[in-house]
Amino acid sequence: MLIRSAKEDIKYVMFSREQIASRVREIGQILSEKFQGERPLMICVLRGAAFFFTDLCREMDCLMDMDFISASSYFNGTKSSGVVRLVKDSSIDMEGRHVVLVEDIIDSGLTLEYLVKLFATRNPKSITTVAMLDKEVDKPERFCVDYYGFKIPDEFVVGYGLDYADYYRNLPYIGVIKEECYQ
Ligand code: IMP
Ligand code: MG
């Protein structure tokens, strides 16, 4: 693993800060209309969705509650372990609520599928899923997210909350790192 600085490690920028902001604004408007007159329970899946979540909530013009959960399906690498663990649960009662689950990225789809199944047992009024990125993974039966920011090719990306071994989360853009950083 060769981690230097973002400047040296980033191969190219996939989405700039401005592109992200304008897309988040659009999704915020769509969700504002969808939940007009309601008070959705916005749930952030930490840590990857942290920036997307806080930006998205600020683009929404409706009452809301916010909570933060933490799920893990990755182990300091670029491949999913396939096993999802809920590291931190929500402490807010979901019964009869419009729950909005906000994720950073859908890869295999296992994390979101697991969370939706789990939260469905708590009798919410509805569950809406939102992800900043949706990877075009060749798996037909994969979980479908309701709203996404951008579709991306099956490449490992970092920044805007997304990490590689906990590095690069704080980059204000989404980019791809050079191969030598993985070795
Ligand atoms: P899934 O369960 O395979 O859909 O994986 C979802 C989780 O894996 C995301 O919430 C991310 O934390 C992580 N992940 C998947 N792809 C990437 C990537 O390209 N960069 C960084 N993290 C990723
Ligand atoms: Mg995540």
mmCIF file with all atom_site columns, C-alpha atoms and ligand atoms in Angstrom:
data_model
loop_
_atom_site.group_PDB
_atom_site.id
_atom_site.type_symbol
_atom_site.label_atom_id
_atom_site.label_alt_id
_atom_site.label_comp_id
_atom_site.label_asym_id
_atom_site.label_entity_id
_atom_site.label_seq_id
_atom_site.pdbx_PDB_ins_code
_atom_site.Cartn_x
_atom_site.Cartn_y
_atom_site.Cartn_z
_atom_site.occupancy
_atom_site.B_iso_or_equiv
_atom_site.pdbx_formal_charge
_atom_site.auth_seq_id
_atom_site.auth_comp_id
_atom_site.auth_asym_id
_atom_site.auth_atom_id
_atom_site.pdbx_PDB_model_num
ATOM   1   C  CA  . MET A 1 1   ? 0.000   0.000   0.000   1.00 0.00 ? 1   MET A CA  1
ATOM   2   C  CA  . LEU A 1 2   ? 1.499   3.295   -1.095  1.00 0.00 ? 2   LEU A CA  1
ATOM   3   C  CA  . ILE A 1 3   ? -0.448  6.216   0.357   1.00 0.00 ? 3   ILE A CA  1
ATOM   4   C  CA  . ARG A 1 4   ? 1.073   9.652   -0.235  1.00 0.00 ? 4   ARG A CA  1
ATOM   5   C  CA  . SER A 1 5   ? -1.208  12.635  -0.686  1.00 0.00 ? 5   SER A CA  1
ATOM   6   C  CA  . ALA A 1 6   ? -4.456  13.049  -2.583  1.00 0.00 ? 6   ALA A CA  1
ATOM   7   C  CA  . LYS A 1 7   ? -2.591  15.169  -5.105  1.00 0.00 ? 7   LYS A CA  1
ATOM   8   C  CA  . GLU A 1 8   ? -0.182  12.360  -5.933  1.00 0.00 ? 8   GLU A CA  1
ATOM   9   C  CA  . ASP A 1 9   ? -2.538  9.399   -5.490  1.00 0.00 ? 9   ASP A CA  1
ATOM   10  C  CA  . ILE A 1 10  ? -5.570  10.446  -7.525  1.00 0.00 ? 10  ILE A CA  1
ATOM   11  C  CA  . LYS A 1 11  ? -5.542  9.107   -11.100 1.00 0.00 ? 11  LYS A CA  1
ATOM   12  C  CA  . TYR A 1 12  ? -8.501  11.260  -12.183 1.00 0.00 ? 12  TYR A CA  1
ATOM   13  C  CA  . VAL A 1 13  ? -11.506 13.120  -10.843 1.00 0.00 ? 13  VAL A CA  1
ATOM   14  C  CA  . MET A 1 14  ? -14.791 11.445  -11.764 1.00 0.00 ? 14  MET A CA  1
ATOM   15  C  CA  . PHE A 1 15  ? -17.143 14.081  -10.281 1.00 0.00 ? 15  PHE A CA  1
ATOM   16  C  CA  . SER A 1 16  ? -16.092 17.551  -9.238  1.00 0.00 ? 16  SER A CA  1
ATOM   17  C  CA  . ARG A 1 17  ? -17.303 19.384  -6.179  1.00 0.00 ? 17  ARG A CA  1
ATOM   18  C  CA  . GLU A 1 18  ? -19.605 21.485  -8.401  1.00 0.00 ? 18  GLU A CA  1
ATOM   19  C  CA  . GLN A 1 19  ? -21.072 18.472  -10.217 1.00 0.00 ? 19  GLN A CA  1
ATOM   20  C  CA  . ILE A 1 20  ? -21.793 16.797  -6.882  1.00 0.00 ? 20  ILE A CA  1
ATOM   21  C  CA  . ALA A 1 21  ? -23.407 19.905  -5.411  1.00 0.00 ? 21  ALA A CA  1
ATOM   22  C  CA  . SER A 1 22  ? -25.707 20.424  -8.365  1.00 0.00 ? 22  SER A CA  1
ATOM   23  C  CA  . ARG A 1 23  ? -26.827 16.782  -8.420  1.00 0.00 ? 23  ARG A CA  1
ATOM   24  C  CA  . VAL A 1 24  ? -27.415 16.754  -4.650  1.00 0.00 ? 24  VAL A CA  1
ATOM   25  C  CA  . ARG A 1 25  ? -29.562 19.866  -5.071  1.00 0.00 ? 25  ARG A CA  1
ATOM   26  C  CA  . GLU A 1 26  ? -31.694 18.047  -7.668  1.00 0.00 ? 26  GLU A CA  1
ATOM   27  C  CA  . ILE A 1 27  ? -32.207 14.992  -5.466  1.00 0.00 ? 27  ILE A CA  1
ATOM   28  C  CA  . GLY A 1 28  ? -33.006 17.273  -2.527  1.00 0.00 ? 28  GLY A CA  1
ATOM   29  C  CA  . GLN A 1 29  ? -35.745 18.947  -4.552  1.00 0.00 ? 29  GLN A CA  1
ATOM   30  C  CA  . ILE A 1 30  ? -37.213 15.614  -5.642  1.00 0.00 ? 30  ILE A CA  1
ATOM   31  C  CA  . LEU A 1 31  ? -37.309 14.387  -2.040  1.00 0.00 ? 31  LEU A CA  1
ATOM   32  C  CA  . SER A 1 32  ? -38.745 17.696  -0.802  1.00 0.00 ? 32  SER A CA  1
ATOM   33  C  CA  . GLU A 1 33  ? -41.675 17.279  -3.178  1.00 0.00 ? 33  GLU A CA  1
ATOM   34  C  CA  . LYS A 1 34  ? -42.102 13.622  -2.299  1.00 0.00 ? 34  LYS A CA  1
ATOM   35  C  CA  . PHE A 1 35  ? -42.254 14.351  1.433   1.00 0.00 ? 35  PHE A CA  1
ATOM   36  C  CA  . GLN A 1 36  ? -44.126 17.683  1.314   1.00 0.00 ? 36  GLN A CA  1
ATOM   37  C  CA  . GLY A 1 37  ? -46.298 17.932  4.431   1.00 0.00 ? 37  GLY A CA  1
ATOM   38  C  CA  . GLU A 1 38  ? -44.602 14.870  5.949   1.00 0.00 ? 38  GLU A CA  1
ATOM   39  C  CA  . ARG A 1 39  ? -41.769 14.501  8.408   1.00 0.00 ? 39  ARG A CA  1
ATOM   40  C  CA  . PRO A 1 40  ? -39.436 11.808  7.101   1.00 0.00 ? 40  PRO A CA  1
ATOM   41  C  CA  . LEU A 1 41  ? -36.906 10.064  9.300   1.00 0.00 ? 41  LEU A CA  1
ATOM   42  C  CA  . MET A 1 42  ? -33.629 10.594  7.455   1.00 0.00 ? 42  MET A CA  1
ATOM   43  C  CA  . ILE A 1 43  ? -31.089 7.896   8.286   1.00 0.00 ? 43  ILE A CA  1
ATOM   44  C  CA  . CYS A 1 44  ? -27.430 8.249   7.379   1.00 0.00 ? 44  CYS A CA  1
ATOM   45  C  CA  . VAL A 1 45  ? -25.361 5.114   6.905   1.00 0.00 ? 45  VAL A CA  1
ATOM   46  C  CA  . LEU A 1 46  ? -22.019 6.055   8.410   1.00 0.00 ? 46  LEU A CA  1
ATOM   47  C  CA  . ARG A 1 47  ? -19.312 6.711   7.674   1.00 0.00 ? 47  ARG A CA  1
ATOM   48  C  CA  . GLY A 1 48  ? -19.313 6.910   3.890   1.00 0.00 ? 48  GLY A CA  1
ATOM   49  C  CA  . ALA A 1 49  ? -22.601 8.796   3.490   1.00 0.00 ? 49  ALA A CA  1
ATOM   50  C  CA  . ALA A 1 50  ? -21.768 11.511  6.041   1.00 0.00 ? 50  ALA A CA  1
ATOM   51  C  CA  . PHE A 1 51  ? -21.105 14.366  3.588   1.00 0.00 ? 51  PHE A CA  1
ATOM   52  C  CA  . PHE A 1 52  ? -23.814 13.320  1.131   1.00 0.00 ? 52  PHE A CA  1
ATOM   53  C  CA  . PHE A 1 53  ? -26.333 13.076  3.976   1.00 0.00 ? 53  PHE A CA  1
ATOM   54  C  CA  . THR A 1 54  ? -25.640 16.467  5.496   1.00 0.00 ? 54  THR A CA  1
ATOM   55  C  CA  . ASP A 1 55  ? -25.604 18.151  2.078   1.00 0.00 ? 55  ASP A CA  1
ATOM   56  C  CA  . LEU A 1 56  ? -28.812 16.381  1.014   1.00 0.00 ? 56  LEU A CA  1
ATOM   57  C  CA  . CYS A 1 57  ? -30.705 17.242  4.207   1.00 0.00 ? 57  CYS A CA  1
ATOM   58  C  CA  . ARG A 1 58  ? -29.798 20.896  3.756   1.00 0.00 ? 58  ARG A CA  1
ATOM   59  C  CA  . GLU A 1 59  ? -31.208 20.799  0.225   1.00 0.00 ? 59  GLU A CA  1
ATOM   60  C  CA  . MET A 1 60  ? -34.549 19.486  1.514   1.00 0.00 ? 60  MET A CA  1
ATOM   61  C  CA  . ASP A 1 61  ? -37.317 21.869  2.365   1.00 0.00 ? 61  ASP A CA  1
ATOM   62  C  CA  . CYS A 1 62  ? -39.491 19.861  4.760   1.00 0.00 ? 62  CYS A CA  1
ATOM   63  C  CA  . LEU A 1 63  ? -39.618 18.866  8.403   1.00 0.00 ? 63  LEU A CA  1
ATOM   64  C  CA  . MET A 1 64  ? -37.428 15.893  9.223   1.00 0.00 ? 64  MET A CA  1
ATOM   65  C  CA  . ASP A 1 65  ? -35.724 13.857  11.887  1.00 0.00 ? 65  ASP A CA  1
ATOM   66  C  CA  . MET A 1 66  ? -32.158 12.735  11.446  1.00 0.00 ? 66  MET A CA  1
ATOM   67  C  CA  . ASP A 1 67  ? -30.388 9.685   12.781  1.00 0.00 ? 67  ASP A CA  1
ATOM   68  C  CA  . PHE A 1 68  ? -27.108 7.940   12.114  1.00 0.00 ? 68  PHE A CA  1
ATOM   69  C  CA  . ILE A 1 69  ? -26.428 4.248   11.857  1.00 0.00 ? 69  ILE A CA  1
ATOM   70  C  CA  . SER A 1 70  ? -23.323 2.339   10.983  1.00 0.00 ? 70  SER A CA  1
ATOM   71  C  CA  . ALA A 1 71  ? -23.097 -0.804  8.890   1.00 0.00 ? 71  ALA A CA  1
ATOM   72  C  CA  . SER A 1 72  ? -20.038 -2.582  7.696   1.00 0.00 ? 72  SER A CA  1
ATOM   73  C  CA  . SER A 1 73  ? -19.533 -4.951  4.788   1.00 0.00 ? 73  SER A CA  1
ATOM   74  C  CA  . TYR A 1 74  ? -15.993 -3.991  3.892   1.00 0.00 ? 74  TYR A CA  1
ATOM   75  C  CA  . PHE A 1 75  ? -12.710 -4.858  5.498   1.00 0.00 ? 75  PHE A CA  1
ATOM   76  C  CA  . ASN A 1 76  ? -10.071 -2.271  4.702   1.00 0.00 ? 76  ASN A CA  1
ATOM   77  C  CA  . GLY A 1 77  ? -9.864  -3.246  1.081   1.00 0.00 ? 77  GLY A CA  1
ATOM   78  C  CA  . THR A 1 78  ? -11.600 -2.905  -2.226  1.00 0.00 ? 78  THR A CA  1
ATOM   79  C  CA  . LYS A 1 79  ? -13.674 -6.083  -2.016  1.00 0.00 ? 79  LYS A CA  1
ATOM   80  C  CA  . SER A 1 80  ? -16.839 -6.660  -0.031  1.00 0.00 ? 80  SER A CA  1
ATOM   81  C  CA  . SER A 1 81  ? -16.658 -9.347  2.616   1.00 0.00 ? 81  SER A CA  1
ATOM   82  C  CA  . GLY A 1 82  ? -20.269 -10.227 1.764   1.00 0.00 ? 82  GLY A CA  1
ATOM   83  C  CA  . VAL A 1 83  ? -21.228 -10.203 5.427   1.00 0.00 ? 83  VAL A CA  1
ATOM   84  C  CA  . VAL A 1 84  ? -23.118 -7.146  6.672   1.00 0.00 ? 84  VAL A CA  1
ATOM   85  C  CA  . ARG A 1 85  ? -22.847 -6.093  10.313  1.00 0.00 ? 85  ARG A CA  1
ATOM   86  C  CA  . LEU A 1 86  ? -24.943 -3.386  11.946  1.00 0.00 ? 86  LEU A CA  1
ATOM   87  C  CA  . VAL A 1 87  ? -22.342 -1.668  14.078  1.00 0.00 ? 87  VAL A CA  1
ATOM   88  C  CA  . LYS A 1 88  ? -24.631 1.106   15.366  1.00 0.00 ? 88  LYS A CA  1
ATOM   89  C  CA  . ASP A 1 89  ? -28.439 0.931   15.223  1.00 0.00 ? 89  ASP A CA  1
ATOM   90  C  CA  . SER A 1 90  ? -31.006 3.756   15.181  1.00 0.00 ? 90  SER A CA  1
ATOM   91  C  CA  . SER A 1 91  ? -32.537 4.725   18.488  1.00 0.00 ? 91  SER A CA  1
ATOM   92  C  CA  . ILE A 1 92  ? -35.635 6.342   16.917  1.00 0.00 ? 92  ILE A CA  1
ATOM   93  C  CA  . ASP A 1 93  ? -38.915 4.402   16.719  1.00 0.00 ? 93  ASP A CA  1
ATOM   94  C  CA  . MET A 1 94  ? -39.647 3.726   13.018  1.00 0.00 ? 94  MET A CA  1
ATOM   95  C  CA  . GLU A 1 95  ? -43.235 2.564   13.436  1.00 0.00 ? 95  GLU A CA  1
ATOM   96  C  CA  . GLY A 1 96  ? -45.529 4.499   11.058  1.00 0.00 ? 96  GLY A CA  1
ATOM   97  C  CA  . ARG A 1 97  ? -42.666 6.704   9.832   1.00 0.00 ? 97  ARG A CA  1
ATOM   98  C  CA  . HIS A 1 98  ? -41.436 7.470   6.321   1.00 0.00 ? 98  HIS A CA  1
ATOM   99  C  CA  . VAL A 1 99  ? -37.873 6.201   6.595   1.00 0.00 ? 99  VAL A CA  1
ATOM   100 C  CA  . VAL A 1 100 ? -35.246 7.456   4.127   1.00 0.00 ? 100 VAL A CA  1
ATOM   101 C  CA  . LEU A 1 101 ? -32.029 5.442   4.095   1.00 0.00 ? 101 LEU A CA  1
ATOM   102 C  CA  . VAL A 1 102 ? -29.071 7.400   2.746   1.00 0.00 ? 102 VAL A CA  1
ATOM   103 C  CA  . GLU A 1 103 ? -26.007 5.461   1.556   1.00 0.00 ? 103 GLU A CA  1
ATOM   104 C  CA  . ASP A 1 104 ? -22.785 6.501   -0.134  1.00 0.00 ? 104 ASP A CA  1
ATOM   105 C  CA  . ILE A 1 105 ? -22.585 3.859   -2.867  1.00 0.00 ? 105 ILE A CA  1
ATOM   106 C  CA  . ILE A 1 106 ? -24.282 0.659   -3.978  1.00 0.00 ? 106 ILE A CA  1
ATOM   107 C  CA  . ASP A 1 107 ? -21.790 -1.979  -5.018  1.00 0.00 ? 107 ASP A CA  1
ATOM   108 C  CA  . SER A 1 108 ? -23.025 -5.538  -4.477  1.00 0.00 ? 108 SER A CA  1
ATOM   109 C  CA  . GLY A 1 109 ? -26.198 -4.063  -2.949  1.00 0.00 ? 109 GLY A CA  1
ATOM   110 C  CA  . LEU A 1 110 ? -25.899 -6.355  0.075   1.00 0.00 ? 110 LEU A CA  1
ATOM   111 C  CA  . THR A 1 111 ? -25.667 -3.586  2.669   1.00 0.00 ? 111 THR A CA  1
ATOM   112 C  CA  . LEU A 1 112 ? -28.793 -1.753  1.583   1.00 0.00 ? 112 LEU A CA  1
ATOM   113 C  CA  . GLU A 1 113 ? -30.740 -4.960  1.037   1.00 0.00 ? 113 GLU A CA  1
ATOM   114 C  CA  . TYR A 1 114 ? -29.866 -6.076  4.556   1.00 0.00 ? 114 TYR A CA  1
ATOM   115 C  CA  . LEU A 1 115 ? -30.847 -2.710  6.081   1.00 0.00 ? 115 LEU A CA  1
ATOM   116 C  CA  . VAL A 1 116 ? -34.147 -2.480  4.185   1.00 0.00 ? 116 VAL A CA  1
ATOM   117 C  CA  . LYS A 1 117 ? -35.122 -6.003  5.290   1.00 0.00 ? 117 LYS A CA  1
ATOM   118 C  CA  . LEU A 1 118 ? -34.186 -5.252  8.881   1.00 0.00 ? 118 LEU A CA  1
ATOM   119 C  CA  . PHE A 1 119 ? -36.027 -1.923  9.058   1.00 0.00 ? 119 PHE A CA  1
ATOM   120 C  CA  . ALA A 1 120 ? -39.105 -3.352  7.306   1.00 0.00 ? 120 ALA A CA  1
ATOM   121 C  CA  . THR A 1 121 ? -39.648 -5.527  10.397  1.00 0.00 ? 121 THR A CA  1
ATOM   122 C  CA  . ARG A 1 122 ? -40.113 -2.322  12.457  1.00 0.00 ? 122 ARG A CA  1
ATOM   123 C  CA  . ASN A 1 123 ? -43.370 -1.369  10.654  1.00 0.00 ? 123 ASN A CA  1
ATOM   124 C  CA  . PRO A 1 124 ? -42.399 1.925   9.008   1.00 0.00 ? 124 PRO A CA  1
ATOM   125 C  CA  . LYS A 1 125 ? -44.983 3.606   6.745   1.00 0.00 ? 125 LYS A CA  1
ATOM   126 C  CA  . SER A 1 126 ? -42.477 3.486   3.883   1.00 0.00 ? 126 SER A CA  1
ATOM   127 C  CA  . ILE A 1 127 ? -38.775 2.981   3.210   1.00 0.00 ? 127 ILE A CA  1
ATOM   128 C  CA  . THR A 1 128 ? -37.036 5.044   0.522   1.00 0.00 ? 128 THR A CA  1
ATOM   129 C  CA  . THR A 1 129 ? -33.432 4.333   -0.426  1.00 0.00 ? 129 THR A CA  1
ATOM   130 C  CA  . VAL A 1 130 ? -31.007 6.953   -1.720  1.00 0.00 ? 130 VAL A CA  1
ATOM   131 C  CA  . ALA A 1 131 ? -27.359 6.537   -2.712  1.00 0.00 ? 131 ALA A CA  1
ATOM   132 C  CA  . MET A 1 132 ? -24.892 9.053   -4.072  1.00 0.00 ? 132 MET A CA  1
ATOM   133 C  CA  . LEU A 1 133 ? -23.399 6.488   -6.468  1.00 0.00 ? 133 LEU A CA  1
ATOM   134 C  CA  . ASP A 1 134 ? -24.742 3.352   -8.113  1.00 0.00 ? 134 ASP A CA  1
ATOM   135 C  CA  . LYS A 1 135 ? -22.077 1.046   -9.541  1.00 0.00 ? 135 LYS A CA  1
ATOM   136 C  CA  . GLU A 1 136 ? -22.877 -0.711  -12.769 1.00 0.00 ? 136 GLU A CA  1
ATOM   137 C  CA  . VAL A 1 137 ? -22.169 -4.176  -11.468 1.00 0.00 ? 137 VAL A CA  1
ATOM   138 C  CA  . ASP A 1 138 ? -22.972 -7.170  -13.649 1.00 0.00 ? 138 ASP A CA  1
ATOM   139 C  CA  . LYS A 1 139 ? -25.441 -8.832  -11.279 1.00 0.00 ? 139 LYS A CA  1
ATOM   140 C  CA  . PRO A 1 140 ? -29.051 -8.801  -12.558 1.00 0.00 ? 140 PRO A CA  1
ATOM   141 C  CA  . GLU A 1 141 ? -30.756 -9.650  -9.252  1.00 0.00 ? 141 GLU A CA  1
ATOM   142 C  CA  . ARG A 1 142 ? -28.937 -6.892  -7.401  1.00 0.00 ? 142 ARG A CA  1
ATOM   143 C  CA  . PHE A 1 143 ? -30.860 -4.571  -5.071  1.00 0.00 ? 143 PHE A CA  1
ATOM   144 C  CA  . CYS A 1 144 ? -32.296 -1.490  -6.861  1.00 0.00 ? 144 CYS A CA  1
ATOM   145 C  CA  . VAL A 1 145 ? -31.955 1.859   -5.121  1.00 0.00 ? 145 VAL A CA  1
ATOM   146 C  CA  . ASP A 1 146 ? -34.906 4.290   -5.425  1.00 0.00 ? 146 ASP A CA  1
ATOM   147 C  CA  . TYR A 1 147 ? -32.801 7.430   -6.054  1.00 0.00 ? 147 TYR A CA  1
ATOM   148 C  CA  . TYR A 1 148 ? -29.144 7.823   -6.937  1.00 0.00 ? 148 TYR A CA  1
ATOM   149 C  CA  . GLY A 1 149 ? -26.791 10.664  -7.760  1.00 0.00 ? 149 GLY A CA  1
ATOM   150 C  CA  . PHE A 1 150 ? -24.695 9.142   -10.523 1.00 0.00 ? 150 PHE A CA  1
ATOM   151 C  CA  . LYS A 1 151 ? -24.248 5.747   -12.147 1.00 0.00 ? 151 LYS A CA  1
ATOM   152 C  CA  . ILE A 1 152 ? -20.569 4.789   -12.312 1.00 0.00 ? 152 ILE A CA  1
ATOM   153 C  CA  . PRO A 1 153 ? -18.605 1.986   -13.966 1.00 0.00 ? 153 PRO A CA  1
ATOM   154 C  CA  . ASP A 1 154 ? -17.359 -0.890  -11.800 1.00 0.00 ? 154 ASP A CA  1
ATOM   155 C  CA  . GLU A 1 155 ? -14.343 1.029   -10.496 1.00 0.00 ? 155 GLU A CA  1
ATOM   156 C  CA  . PHE A 1 156 ? -13.170 1.711   -6.968  1.00 0.00 ? 156 PHE A CA  1
ATOM   157 C  CA  . VAL A 1 157 ? -13.747 5.379   -6.091  1.00 0.00 ? 157 VAL A CA  1
ATOM   158 C  CA  . VAL A 1 158 ? -12.802 7.561   -3.131  1.00 0.00 ? 158 VAL A CA  1
ATOM   159 C  CA  . GLY A 1 159 ? -13.661 10.984  -1.783  1.00 0.00 ? 159 GLY A CA  1
ATOM   160 C  CA  . TYR A 1 160 ? -16.807 12.817  -0.654  1.00 0.00 ? 160 TYR A CA  1
ATOM   161 C  CA  . GLY A 1 161 ? -17.027 10.336  2.229   1.00 0.00 ? 161 GLY A CA  1
ATOM   162 C  CA  . LEU A 1 162 ? -15.796 7.253   0.386   1.00 0.00 ? 162 LEU A CA  1
ATOM   163 C  CA  . ASP A 1 163 ? -12.557 5.734   1.619   1.00 0.00 ? 163 ASP A CA  1
ATOM   164 C  CA  . TYR A 1 164 ? -9.811  3.323   0.817   1.00 0.00 ? 164 TYR A CA  1
ATOM   165 C  CA  . ALA A 1 165 ? -8.565  1.867   4.126   1.00 0.00 ? 165 ALA A CA  1
ATOM   166 C  CA  . ASP A 1 166 ? -9.996  4.995   5.784   1.00 0.00 ? 166 ASP A CA  1
ATOM   167 C  CA  . TYR A 1 167 ? -7.950  7.348   3.600   1.00 0.00 ? 167 TYR A CA  1
ATOM   168 C  CA  . TYR A 1 168 ? -9.271  10.036  1.244   1.00 0.00 ? 168 TYR A CA  1
ATOM   169 C  CA  . ARG A 1 169 ? -12.734 10.443  2.821   1.00 0.00 ? 169 ARG A CA  1
ATOM   170 C  CA  . ASN A 1 170 ? -12.278 14.193  3.134   1.00 0.00 ? 170 ASN A CA  1
ATOM   171 C  CA  . LEU A 1 171 ? -11.648 14.877  -0.560  1.00 0.00 ? 171 LEU A CA  1
ATOM   172 C  CA  . PRO A 1 172 ? -14.330 17.320  -1.779  1.00 0.00 ? 172 PRO A CA  1
ATOM   173 C  CA  . TYR A 1 173 ? -14.592 15.464  -5.115  1.00 0.00 ? 173 TYR A CA  1
ATOM   174 C  CA  . ILE A 1 174 ? -15.030 11.813  -6.155  1.00 0.00 ? 174 ILE A CA  1
ATOM   175 C  CA  . GLY A 1 175 ? -12.032 10.257  -7.863  1.00 0.00 ? 175 GLY A CA  1
ATOM   176 C  CA  . VAL A 1 176 ? -10.150 7.102   -8.754  1.00 0.00 ? 176 VAL A CA  1
ATOM   177 C  CA  . ILE A 1 177 ? -6.792  6.315   -7.142  1.00 0.00 ? 177 ILE A CA  1
ATOM   178 C  CA  . LYS A 1 178 ? -3.732  4.974   -8.924  1.00 0.00 ? 178 LYS A CA  1
ATOM   179 C  CA  . GLU A 1 179 ? -3.111  1.211   -8.972  1.00 0.00 ? 179 GLU A CA  1
ATOM   180 C  CA  . GLU A 1 180 ? 0.123   1.492   -6.985  1.00 0.00 ? 180 GLU A CA  1
ATOM   181 C  CA  . CYS A 1 181 ? -1.862  2.733   -3.954  1.00 0.00 ? 181 CYS A CA  1
ATOM   182 C  CA  . TYR A 1 182 ? -3.466  -0.710  -3.604  1.00 0.00 ? 182 TYR A CA  1
ATOM   183 C  CA  . GLN A 1 183 ? -0.209  -2.627  -3.818  1.00 0.00 ? 183 GLN A CA  1
HETATM 184 P  P1  . IMP B 2 .   ? -22.306 -3.232  -0.986  1.00 0.00 ? 1   IMP B P1  1
HETATM 185 O  O1  . IMP B 2 .   ? -22.911 -3.851  0.238   1.00 0.00 ? 1   IMP B O1  1
HETATM 186 O  O2  . IMP B 2 .   ? -21.450 -4.187  -1.747  1.00 0.00 ? 1   IMP B O2  1
HETATM 187 O  O3  . IMP B 2 .   ? -23.328 -2.540  -1.865  1.00 0.00 ? 1   IMP B O3  1
HETATM 188 O  O4  . IMP B 2 .   ? -21.258 -2.191  -0.513  1.00 0.00 ? 1   IMP B O4  1
HETATM 189 C  C1  . IMP B 2 .   ? -21.609 -1.014  0.017   1.00 0.00 ? 1   IMP B C1  1
HETATM 190 C  C2  . IMP B 2 .   ? -20.471 -0.418  0.813   1.00 0.00 ? 1   IMP B C2  1
HETATM 191 O  O5  . IMP B 2 .   ? -19.175 -0.797  0.350   1.00 0.00 ? 1   IMP B O5  1
HETATM 192 C  C3  . IMP B 2 .   ? -20.532 1.059   0.653   1.00 0.00 ? 1   IMP B C3  1
HETATM 193 O  O6  . IMP B 2 .   ? -21.361 1.629   1.638   1.00 0.00 ? 1   IMP B O6  1
HETATM 194 C  C4  . IMP B 2 .   ? -19.088 1.486   0.790   1.00 0.00 ? 1   IMP B C4  1
HETATM 195 O  O7  . IMP B 2 .   ? -18.778 1.700   2.140   1.00 0.00 ? 1   IMP B O7  1
HETATM 196 C  C5  . IMP B 2 .   ? -18.311 0.312   0.272   1.00 0.00 ? 1   IMP B C5  1
HETATM 197 N  N1  . IMP B 2 .   ? -17.891 0.519   -1.138  1.00 0.00 ? 1   IMP B N1  1
HETATM 198 C  C6  . IMP B 2 .   ? -18.364 -0.093  -2.231  1.00 0.00 ? 1   IMP B C6  1
HETATM 199 N  N2  . IMP B 2 .   ? -17.763 0.341   -3.350  1.00 0.00 ? 1   IMP B N2  1
HETATM 200 C  C7  . IMP B 2 .   ? -16.880 1.284   -2.950  1.00 0.00 ? 1   IMP B C7  1
HETATM 201 C  C8  . IMP B 2 .   ? -15.943 2.140   -3.663  1.00 0.00 ? 1   IMP B C8  1
HETATM 202 O  O8  . IMP B 2 .   ? -15.813 2.145   -4.895  1.00 0.00 ? 1   IMP B O8  1
HETATM 203 N  N3  . IMP B 2 .   ? -15.208 2.979   -2.883  1.00 0.00 ? 1   IMP B N3  1
HETATM 204 C  C9  . IMP B 2 .   ? -15.310 3.039   -1.533  1.00 0.00 ? 1   IMP B C9  1
HETATM 205 N  N4  . IMP B 2 .   ? -16.175 2.264   -0.840  1.00 0.00 ? 1   IMP B N4  1
HETATM 206 C  C10 . IMP B 2 .   ? -16.946 1.394   -1.540  1.00 0.00 ? 1   IMP B C10 1
HETATM 207 MG MG  . MG  B 3 .   ? -20.794 2.732   3.435   1.00 0.00 ? 2   MG  B MG  1
#
